[in-house]
Amino acid sequence: MGSGGGGSNQGPAEQRERTPSGATAASRARLDLPRAPRRTLLPEYDPEAFGRLSERTARFLGTGRFIVWMTLIIILWVVWNVSAPEGLRFDTYPFIFLTLMLSLQASYAAPLILLAQNRQDDRDRVTHEQDRKQNERSIADTEYLTREIAALRMGLGEVATRDWIRSELEDLLRDMEERRVPFPYDSGPERDGTDG
């Protein structure tokens, strides 16, 4: 028997905790550590940086500057390939290479514009959601204030105002004047301010 608490004479490899499937605990994935990134053969890219690039490209493609530059390049291309010496021409009359370049430019421009539009749609959706929540809060605040004002009006309807109190006092004075019964010593000139 060993001096350890369990009485086991196993070596360090045998002392490792075994799982039901027979694998050791050291080979199990630990939940307190992030997974190591998988290696893939595909190129990795930053979607946010690519999205920003697509937006800048789409913004440029939608400007007059792009149309002017593209028109100038096409005019120079055609003029060069029509008027240059035969050996220096790189795209003769049906201008197949020019057509290929324009098709290539269009095939890249369309997805980039769509990607930029999708990003703008996502931003608009977030903005509309925030506006909707703000409108709901404003409506709730307005309804609350409306209820409070209505309660104040109802409460003010039950409060005695100065004019109402004055009119009530005047009515009481009139009633007292009408019901006034003269006292015996209040009947004439004999009253001199002394009793009796």
Short mmCIF file of C-alpha atoms in Angstrom, two decimals:
data_model
loop_
_atom_site.label_atom_id
_atom_site.label_comp_id
_atom_site.label_asym_id
_atom_site.label_seq_id
_atom_site.Cartn_x
_atom_site.Cartn_y
_atom_site.Cartn_z
CA MET A 1 0.00 0.00 0.00
CA GLY A 2 1.22 3.46 -0.82
CA SER A 3 1.25 6.39 1.53
CA GLY A 4 -1.42 8.18 -0.55
CA GLY A 5 -4.97 8.53 0.67
CA GLY A 6 -6.47 6.08 -1.82
CA GLY A 7 -4.05 3.21 -1.47
CA SER A 8 -3.32 3.21 -5.23
CA ASN A 9 0.09 2.21 -6.56
CA GLN A 10 -0.60 3.50 -10.08
CA GLY A 11 1.80 5.83 -11.88
CA PRO A 12 0.94 9.38 -13.03
CA ALA A 13 -0.47 8.16 -16.35
CA GLU A 14 -2.71 5.67 -14.62
CA GLN A 15 -3.82 8.19 -11.95
CA ARG A 16 -5.51 10.44 -14.54
CA GLU A 17 -9.25 10.44 -14.24
CA ARG A 18 -10.88 8.22 -16.81
CA THR A 19 -14.16 9.02 -18.55
CA PRO A 20 -16.75 6.36 -19.37
CA SER A 21 -15.47 6.19 -22.95
CA GLY A 22 -11.93 5.58 -21.78
CA ALA A 23 -10.48 8.98 -22.78
CA THR A 24 -8.50 10.89 -20.21
CA ALA A 25 -9.74 14.09 -18.60
CA ALA A 26 -6.80 16.04 -20.01
CA SER A 27 -8.00 15.37 -23.56
CA ARG A 28 -11.52 16.70 -22.90
CA ALA A 29 -12.35 20.21 -24.07
CA ARG A 30 -12.29 22.69 -21.24
CA LEU A 31 -15.32 24.95 -21.01
CA ASP A 32 -13.42 27.76 -19.28
CA LEU A 33 -11.08 28.29 -22.25
CA PRO A 34 -12.01 29.59 -25.71
CA ARG A 35 -11.73 27.14 -28.56
CA ALA A 36 -8.70 27.32 -30.74
CA PRO A 37 -9.64 28.69 -34.16
CA ARG A 38 -10.04 26.05 -36.84
CA ARG A 39 -7.64 26.13 -39.68
CA THR A 40 -9.35 26.39 -43.04
CA LEU A 41 -8.11 26.49 -46.58
CA LEU A 42 -10.40 29.40 -47.40
CA PRO A 43 -8.97 32.91 -47.19
CA GLU A 44 -10.07 34.90 -44.15
CA TYR A 45 -11.23 38.49 -44.39
CA ASP A 46 -12.77 41.13 -42.19
CA PRO A 47 -16.44 41.46 -43.24
CA GLU A 48 -16.67 44.96 -41.78
CA ALA A 49 -13.65 46.23 -43.71
CA PHE A 50 -14.95 44.57 -46.88
CA GLY A 51 -18.36 46.18 -46.33
CA ARG A 52 -16.79 49.62 -45.90
CA LEU A 53 -14.79 49.09 -49.09
CA SER A 54 -17.93 48.09 -50.97
CA GLU A 55 -19.74 51.19 -49.73
CA ARG A 56 -16.90 53.47 -50.84
CA THR A 57 -16.82 51.74 -54.24
CA ALA A 58 -20.60 51.96 -54.66
CA ARG A 59 -20.51 55.61 -53.63
CA PHE A 60 -17.83 56.29 -56.25
CA LEU A 61 -19.69 54.34 -58.95
CA GLY A 62 -22.71 56.55 -58.38
CA THR A 63 -20.90 59.82 -59.04
CA GLY A 64 -20.50 61.90 -62.17
CA ARG A 65 -16.72 61.66 -61.76
CA PHE A 66 -16.85 57.88 -62.42
CA ILE A 67 -18.96 58.39 -65.55
CA VAL A 68 -16.57 61.05 -66.85
CA TRP A 69 -13.49 58.90 -66.21
CA MET A 70 -15.10 55.82 -67.74
CA THR A 71 -16.17 57.80 -70.82
CA LEU A 72 -12.66 59.22 -71.24
CA ILE A 73 -11.04 55.79 -70.91
CA ILE A 74 -13.43 54.27 -73.48
CA ILE A 75 -12.84 57.16 -75.92
CA LEU A 76 -9.06 56.89 -75.52
CA TRP A 77 -9.27 53.09 -75.90
CA VAL A 78 -11.26 53.32 -79.13
CA VAL A 79 -9.20 56.19 -80.58
CA TRP A 80 -5.92 54.42 -79.80
CA ASN A 81 -7.06 51.11 -81.29
CA VAL A 82 -8.37 52.80 -84.43
CA SER A 83 -5.65 55.38 -85.15
CA ALA A 84 -2.47 53.84 -83.69
CA PRO A 85 -0.02 51.99 -85.94
CA GLU A 86 -0.93 48.37 -86.59
CA GLY A 87 1.77 46.95 -84.30
CA LEU A 88 0.73 49.09 -81.29
CA ARG A 89 -2.95 48.26 -81.37
CA PHE A 90 -3.97 45.83 -78.63
CA ASP A 91 -7.74 45.59 -79.34
CA THR A 92 -8.86 45.79 -82.95
CA TYR A 93 -12.23 46.83 -84.32
CA PRO A 94 -14.89 44.71 -82.68
CA PHE A 95 -13.12 45.75 -79.42
CA ILE A 96 -13.57 42.38 -77.78
CA PHE A 97 -11.11 43.15 -74.98
CA LEU A 98 -12.95 46.42 -74.21
CA THR A 99 -16.22 44.50 -74.04
CA LEU A 100 -14.61 41.97 -71.71
CA MET A 101 -13.26 44.73 -69.44
CA LEU A 102 -16.65 46.48 -69.28
CA SER A 103 -18.36 43.16 -68.51
CA LEU A 104 -15.82 42.45 -65.79
CA GLN A 105 -16.33 45.91 -64.31
CA ALA A 106 -20.11 45.45 -64.36
CA SER A 107 -19.90 41.96 -62.84
CA TYR A 108 -17.96 43.35 -59.87
CA ALA A 109 -19.91 46.58 -59.57
CA ALA A 110 -23.33 44.97 -59.26
CA PRO A 111 -22.54 42.78 -56.19
CA LEU A 112 -20.63 45.60 -54.53
CA ILE A 113 -23.61 47.92 -54.97
CA LEU A 114 -25.95 45.24 -53.62
CA LEU A 115 -23.69 44.68 -50.60
CA ALA A 116 -23.61 48.41 -49.92
CA GLN A 117 -27.41 48.55 -50.21
CA ASN A 118 -27.78 45.63 -47.78
CA ARG A 119 -25.56 47.38 -45.24
CA GLN A 120 -27.58 50.56 -45.67
CA ASP A 121 -30.80 48.56 -45.21
CA ASP A 122 -29.43 47.10 -41.98
CA ARG A 123 -28.58 50.59 -40.72
CA ASP A 124 -32.01 51.86 -41.73
CA ARG A 125 -33.69 48.94 -39.96
CA VAL A 126 -31.81 49.73 -36.74
CA THR A 127 -32.66 53.42 -37.07
CA HIS A 128 -36.34 52.68 -37.72
CA GLU A 129 -36.44 50.34 -34.72
CA GLN A 130 -34.94 53.03 -32.50
CA ASP A 131 -37.39 55.61 -33.89
CA ARG A 132 -40.30 53.23 -33.28
CA LYS A 133 -39.25 52.67 -29.67
CA GLN A 134 -38.80 56.41 -29.17
CA ASN A 135 -42.27 57.04 -30.63
CA GLU A 136 -43.79 54.42 -28.33
CA ARG A 137 -42.12 56.10 -25.34
CA SER A 138 -43.36 59.50 -26.49
CA ILE A 139 -46.91 58.20 -26.92
CA ALA A 140 -46.82 56.58 -23.47
CA ASP A 141 -45.52 59.83 -21.93
CA THR A 142 -48.20 61.85 -23.73
CA GLU A 143 -50.95 59.50 -22.55
CA TYR A 144 -49.63 59.68 -18.99
CA LEU A 145 -49.51 63.47 -19.08
CA THR A 146 -53.02 63.58 -20.55
CA ARG A 147 -54.33 61.43 -17.71
CA GLU A 148 -52.55 63.60 -15.16
CA ILE A 149 -53.98 66.82 -16.64
CA ALA A 150 -57.47 65.30 -16.66
CA ALA A 151 -57.06 64.29 -13.00
CA LEU A 152 -55.89 67.82 -12.15
CA ARG A 153 -58.89 69.32 -13.94
CA MET A 154 -61.23 67.02 -12.06
CA GLY A 155 -59.48 67.91 -8.82
CA LEU A 156 -59.67 71.63 -9.60
CA GLY A 157 -63.38 71.27 -10.28
CA GLU A 158 -63.82 70.27 -6.64
CA VAL A 159 -61.56 73.01 -5.22
CA ALA A 160 -63.20 76.16 -3.91
CA THR A 161 -62.09 79.20 -5.83
CA ARG A 162 -61.98 82.76 -4.50
CA ASP A 163 -64.98 83.86 -6.56
CA TRP A 164 -67.04 80.89 -5.40
CA ILE A 165 -66.20 81.57 -1.73
CA ARG A 166 -67.01 85.27 -2.19
CA SER A 167 -70.37 84.47 -3.76
CA GLU A 168 -71.17 81.98 -0.97
CA LEU A 169 -70.28 84.57 1.69
CA GLU A 170 -72.43 87.18 -0.03
CA ASP A 171 -75.33 84.71 -0.12
CA LEU A 172 -74.86 84.02 3.59
CA LEU A 173 -74.79 87.74 4.40
CA ARG A 174 -78.01 88.26 2.42
CA ASP A 175 -79.68 85.39 4.26
CA MET A 176 -78.57 86.83 7.59
CA GLU A 177 -79.82 90.28 6.64
CA GLU A 178 -83.20 88.81 5.71
CA ARG A 179 -83.50 86.79 8.91
CA ARG A 180 -82.16 89.45 11.19
CA VAL A 181 -84.25 89.80 14.35
CA PRO A 182 -83.68 93.08 16.18
CA PHE A 183 -82.65 92.82 19.83
CA PRO A 184 -84.70 94.74 22.43
CA TYR A 185 -81.99 97.24 23.25
CA ASP A 186 -81.27 97.75 19.58
CA SER A 187 -84.55 99.54 18.92
CA GLY A 188 -83.85 103.20 19.18
CA PRO A 189 -82.13 106.31 20.58
CA GLU A 190 -82.16 105.02 24.17
CA ARG A 191 -79.11 103.00 23.37
CA ASP A 192 -76.13 104.83 24.88
CA GLY A 193 -73.68 102.02 25.20
CA THR A 194 -74.39 101.18 28.86
CA ASP A 195 -76.27 98.21 30.24
CA GLY A 196 -79.46 98.86 31.75
#
